[in-house]
Coordinates of C-alpha atoms in Angstrom, one line a residue:
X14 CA 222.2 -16.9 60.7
X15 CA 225.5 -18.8 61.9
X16 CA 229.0 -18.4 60.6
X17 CA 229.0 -18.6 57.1
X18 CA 230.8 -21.3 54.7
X19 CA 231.0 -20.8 51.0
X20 CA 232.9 -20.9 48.3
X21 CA 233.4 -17.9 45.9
X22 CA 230.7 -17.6 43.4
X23 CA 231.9 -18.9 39.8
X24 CA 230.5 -20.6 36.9
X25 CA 229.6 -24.4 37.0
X26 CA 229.7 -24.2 32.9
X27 CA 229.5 -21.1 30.8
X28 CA 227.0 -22.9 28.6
X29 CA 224.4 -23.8 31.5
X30 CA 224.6 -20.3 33.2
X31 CA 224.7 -21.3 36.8
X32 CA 226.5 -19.7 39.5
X33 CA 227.8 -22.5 42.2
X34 CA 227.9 -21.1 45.8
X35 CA 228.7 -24.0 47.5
X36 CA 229.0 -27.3 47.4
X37 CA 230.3 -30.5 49.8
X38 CA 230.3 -34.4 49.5
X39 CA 226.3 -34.3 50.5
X40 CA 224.9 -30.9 49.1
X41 CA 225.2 -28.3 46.5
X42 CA 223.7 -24.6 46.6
X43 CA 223.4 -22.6 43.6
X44 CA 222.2 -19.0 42.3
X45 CA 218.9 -20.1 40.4
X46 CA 218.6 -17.3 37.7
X47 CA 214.9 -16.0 37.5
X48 CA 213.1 -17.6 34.9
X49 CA 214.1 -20.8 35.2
X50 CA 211.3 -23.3 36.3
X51 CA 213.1 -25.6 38.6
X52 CA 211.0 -28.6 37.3
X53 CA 209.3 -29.2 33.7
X54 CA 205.7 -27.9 33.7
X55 CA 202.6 -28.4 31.3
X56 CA 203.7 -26.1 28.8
X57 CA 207.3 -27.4 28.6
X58 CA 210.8 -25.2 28.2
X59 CA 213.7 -25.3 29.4
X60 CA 214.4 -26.4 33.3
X61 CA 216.6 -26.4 35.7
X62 CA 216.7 -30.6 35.9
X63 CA 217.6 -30.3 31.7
X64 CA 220.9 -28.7 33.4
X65 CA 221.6 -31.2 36.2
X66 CA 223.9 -33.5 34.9
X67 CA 226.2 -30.9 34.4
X68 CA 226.6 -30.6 38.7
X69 CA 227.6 -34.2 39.0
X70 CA 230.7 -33.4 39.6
X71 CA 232.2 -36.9 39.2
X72 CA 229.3 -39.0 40.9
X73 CA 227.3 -41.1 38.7
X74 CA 223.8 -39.8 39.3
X75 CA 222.6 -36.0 38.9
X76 CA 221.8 -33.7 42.0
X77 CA 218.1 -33.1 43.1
X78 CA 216.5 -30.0 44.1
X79 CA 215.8 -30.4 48.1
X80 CA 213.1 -27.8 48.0
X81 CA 210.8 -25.5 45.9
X82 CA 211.6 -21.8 44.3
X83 CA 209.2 -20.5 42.3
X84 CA 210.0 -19.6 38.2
X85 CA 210.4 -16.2 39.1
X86 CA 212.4 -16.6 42.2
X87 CA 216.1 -15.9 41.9
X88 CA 218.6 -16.8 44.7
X89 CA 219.9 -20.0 46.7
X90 CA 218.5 -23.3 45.8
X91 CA 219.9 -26.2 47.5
X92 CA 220.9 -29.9 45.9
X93 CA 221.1 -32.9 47.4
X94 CA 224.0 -34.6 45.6
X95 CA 222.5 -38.2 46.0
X96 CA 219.6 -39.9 47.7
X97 CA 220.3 -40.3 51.1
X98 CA 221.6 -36.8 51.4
X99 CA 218.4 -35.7 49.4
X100 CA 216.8 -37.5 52.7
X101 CA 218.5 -35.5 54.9
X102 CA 218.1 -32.1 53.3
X103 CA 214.1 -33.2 53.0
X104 CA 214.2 -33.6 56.4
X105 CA 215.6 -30.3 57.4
X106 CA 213.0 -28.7 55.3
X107 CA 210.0 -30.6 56.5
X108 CA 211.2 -30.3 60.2
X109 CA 211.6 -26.3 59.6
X110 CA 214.9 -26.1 60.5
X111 CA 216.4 -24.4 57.6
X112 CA 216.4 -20.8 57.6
X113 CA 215.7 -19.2 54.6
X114 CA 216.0 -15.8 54.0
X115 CA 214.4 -13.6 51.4
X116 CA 215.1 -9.9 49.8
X117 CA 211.7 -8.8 48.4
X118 CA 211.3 -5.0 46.4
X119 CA 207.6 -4.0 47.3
X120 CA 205.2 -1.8 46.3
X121 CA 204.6 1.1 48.9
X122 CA 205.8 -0.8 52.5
X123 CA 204.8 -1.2 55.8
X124 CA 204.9 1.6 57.9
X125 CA 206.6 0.0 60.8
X126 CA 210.0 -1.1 60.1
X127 CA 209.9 -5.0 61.7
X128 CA 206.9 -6.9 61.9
X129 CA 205.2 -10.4 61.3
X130 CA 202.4 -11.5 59.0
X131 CA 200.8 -14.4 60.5
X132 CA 197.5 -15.2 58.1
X133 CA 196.4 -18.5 57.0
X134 CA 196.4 -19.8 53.7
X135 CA 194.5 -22.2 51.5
X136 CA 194.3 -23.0 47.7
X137 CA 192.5 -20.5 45.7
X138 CA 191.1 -23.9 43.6
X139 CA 190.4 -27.3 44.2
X140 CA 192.2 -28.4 40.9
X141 CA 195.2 -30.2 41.9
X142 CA 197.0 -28.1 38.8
X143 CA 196.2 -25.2 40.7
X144 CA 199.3 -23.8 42.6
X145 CA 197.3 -20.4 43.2
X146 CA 196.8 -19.3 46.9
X147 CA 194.5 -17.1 49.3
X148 CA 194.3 -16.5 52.8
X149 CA 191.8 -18.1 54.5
X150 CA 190.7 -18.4 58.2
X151 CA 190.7 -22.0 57.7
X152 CA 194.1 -22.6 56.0
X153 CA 197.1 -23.9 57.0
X154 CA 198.4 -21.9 59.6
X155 CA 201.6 -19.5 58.0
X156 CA 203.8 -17.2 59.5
X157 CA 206.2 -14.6 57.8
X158 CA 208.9 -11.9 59.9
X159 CA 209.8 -9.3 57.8
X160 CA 212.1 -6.2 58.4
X161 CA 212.4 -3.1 56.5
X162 CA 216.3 -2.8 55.0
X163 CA 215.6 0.1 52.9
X164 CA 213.1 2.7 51.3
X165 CA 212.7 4.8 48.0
X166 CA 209.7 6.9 46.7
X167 CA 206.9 4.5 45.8
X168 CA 209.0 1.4 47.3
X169 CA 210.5 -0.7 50.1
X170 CA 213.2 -3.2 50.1
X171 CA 212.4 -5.9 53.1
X172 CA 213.9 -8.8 54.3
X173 CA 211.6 -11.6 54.9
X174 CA 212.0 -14.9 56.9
X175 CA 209.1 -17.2 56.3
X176 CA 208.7 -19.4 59.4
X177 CA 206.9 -22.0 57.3
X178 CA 207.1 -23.0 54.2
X179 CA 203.7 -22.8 52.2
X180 CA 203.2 -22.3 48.5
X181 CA 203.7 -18.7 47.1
X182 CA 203.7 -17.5 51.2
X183 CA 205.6 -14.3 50.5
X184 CA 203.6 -13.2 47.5
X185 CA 200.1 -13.5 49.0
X186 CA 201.2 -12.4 52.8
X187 CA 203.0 -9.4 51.0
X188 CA 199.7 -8.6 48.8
X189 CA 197.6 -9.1 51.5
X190 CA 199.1 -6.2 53.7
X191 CA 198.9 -4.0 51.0
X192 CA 202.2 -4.2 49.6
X193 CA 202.8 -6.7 47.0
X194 CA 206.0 -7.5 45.4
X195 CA 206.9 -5.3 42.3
X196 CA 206.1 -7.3 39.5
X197 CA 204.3 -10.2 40.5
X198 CA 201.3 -10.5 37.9
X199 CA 199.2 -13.0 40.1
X200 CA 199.0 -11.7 43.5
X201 CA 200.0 -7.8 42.3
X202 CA 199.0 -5.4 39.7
X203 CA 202.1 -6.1 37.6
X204 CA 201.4 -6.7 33.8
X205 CA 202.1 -10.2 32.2
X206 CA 205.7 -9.7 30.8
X207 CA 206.9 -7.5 32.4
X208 CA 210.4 -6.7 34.3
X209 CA 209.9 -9.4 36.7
X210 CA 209.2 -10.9 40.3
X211 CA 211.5 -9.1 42.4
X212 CA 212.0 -11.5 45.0
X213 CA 215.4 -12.7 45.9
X214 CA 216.1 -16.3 48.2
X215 CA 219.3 -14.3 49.6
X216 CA 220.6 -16.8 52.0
X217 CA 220.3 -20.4 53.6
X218 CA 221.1 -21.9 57.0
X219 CA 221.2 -25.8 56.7
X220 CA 222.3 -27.5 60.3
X221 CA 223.5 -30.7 57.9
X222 CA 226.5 -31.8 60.0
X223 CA 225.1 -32.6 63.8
X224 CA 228.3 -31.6 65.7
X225 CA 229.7 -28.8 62.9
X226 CA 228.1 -25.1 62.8
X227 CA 225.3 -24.7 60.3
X228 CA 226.5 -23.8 56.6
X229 CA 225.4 -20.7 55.8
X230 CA 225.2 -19.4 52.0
X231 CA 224.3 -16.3 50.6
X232 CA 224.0 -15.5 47.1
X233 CA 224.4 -12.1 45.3
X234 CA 221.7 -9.5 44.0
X235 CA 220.4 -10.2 40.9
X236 CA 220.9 -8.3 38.2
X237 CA 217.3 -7.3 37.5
X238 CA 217.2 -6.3 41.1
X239 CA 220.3 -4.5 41.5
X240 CA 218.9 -0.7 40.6
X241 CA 215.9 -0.8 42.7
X242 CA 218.0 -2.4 45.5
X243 CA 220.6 0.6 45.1
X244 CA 217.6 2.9 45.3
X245 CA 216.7 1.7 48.5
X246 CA 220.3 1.6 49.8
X247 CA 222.3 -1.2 49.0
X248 CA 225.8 -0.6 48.5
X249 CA 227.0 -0.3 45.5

């Protein structure tokens, strides 16, 4: 990643519960808590758009998520503050040049400490409510680069870097190496309610300005990573 720009982590509004970690006069990146569905689903809740209009910050229309994070996917999700910076930041994304960065707790680890996971993947369904995913010779070609940061008994902490962008990616490439990430109940062995995915978006590299350095954000472990993570060796 490239020099990084943020601003301290604070709280947009203590009654919405978002962490802002940076923000400029196109984009906004916050620290999604876990949980939170980004967008309203079939069997309703609370969202992340029901909190939007709080991150207006003085212009008159709400910010728009510029990408996907799953429910149970903590960690930097970026806004486009109106439409023809959501165009931009939609761009980036579709052209893969955003770097995203992931911190994932799995079950067991790889035995070497950098690698890549390069399987194809394809719909589990053909229901178009099915989000659900395999891999399949005859998917959609995805690649994943991961690196080990850290180990404990039973677990790994990696890094992972997925070079494109398909649905649930690190959850399936992650299960199907024999590893999946601690407490994912779809791809893993992980019961239904339980503590939690424990996948982290940790950072994101956005080249938005053409002639400045790309803005680099980073947000902070989460909470219901934070043991496991220590276990493994972060800092405390």
């Amino acid at each position: 990643m490239n020099a990084r720009v943020s601003v301290p982590d604070r709280t947009v509004e203590p009654d919405i519960g978002l962490s802002l970690l940076y923000r400029d006069a196109l984009m906004l990146v916050i620290d999604k808590p876990a949980g939170l569905p980004v967008h309203p689903g079939p069997k309703g809740g609370p969202t992340l758009t029901d909190r939007l209009d709080a991150l207006r910050f003085g212009l008159p229309r709400r910010p728009e998520a510029a990408h996907r994070l799953d429910r149970d996917t903590s960690g930097c999700l970026v806004l486009g503050r109106h439409a023809k910076a959501l165009a931009r930041l939609n761009r980036l994304f579709a052209e893969s040049k955003v770097d995203k960065t992931y911190w994932a707790l799995v079950e067991g680890g790889p035995e070497e400490t950098e690698g890549r996971i390069d399987l194809p993947l394809a719909k589990r369904s053909d229901d178009p409510r099915s989000w659900w995913m395999k891999t399949d010779p005859a998917g959609s070609p995805s690649l994943t680069l991961y690196r080990v940061l850290g180990r404990a008994e039973g677990m790994a902490w990696l890094e992972l870097k997925p070079v494109t962008g398909r649905t649930h990616q690190l959850r399936v490439h992650c299960a199907a190496m024999g590893w999946p990430i601690r407490g994912d109940a779809i791809y893993g062995d992980a019961p239904r309610g339980g503590p939690g995915l424990q996948l982290h978006a940790r950072g994101v590299s956005l080249p938005l300005y053409p002639k400045r350095e790309a803005i680099t954000v980073e947000a902070p472990a989460p909470a219901h990573m934070r043991a496991d993570l220590e276990a493994c060796g972060l800092a405390a």
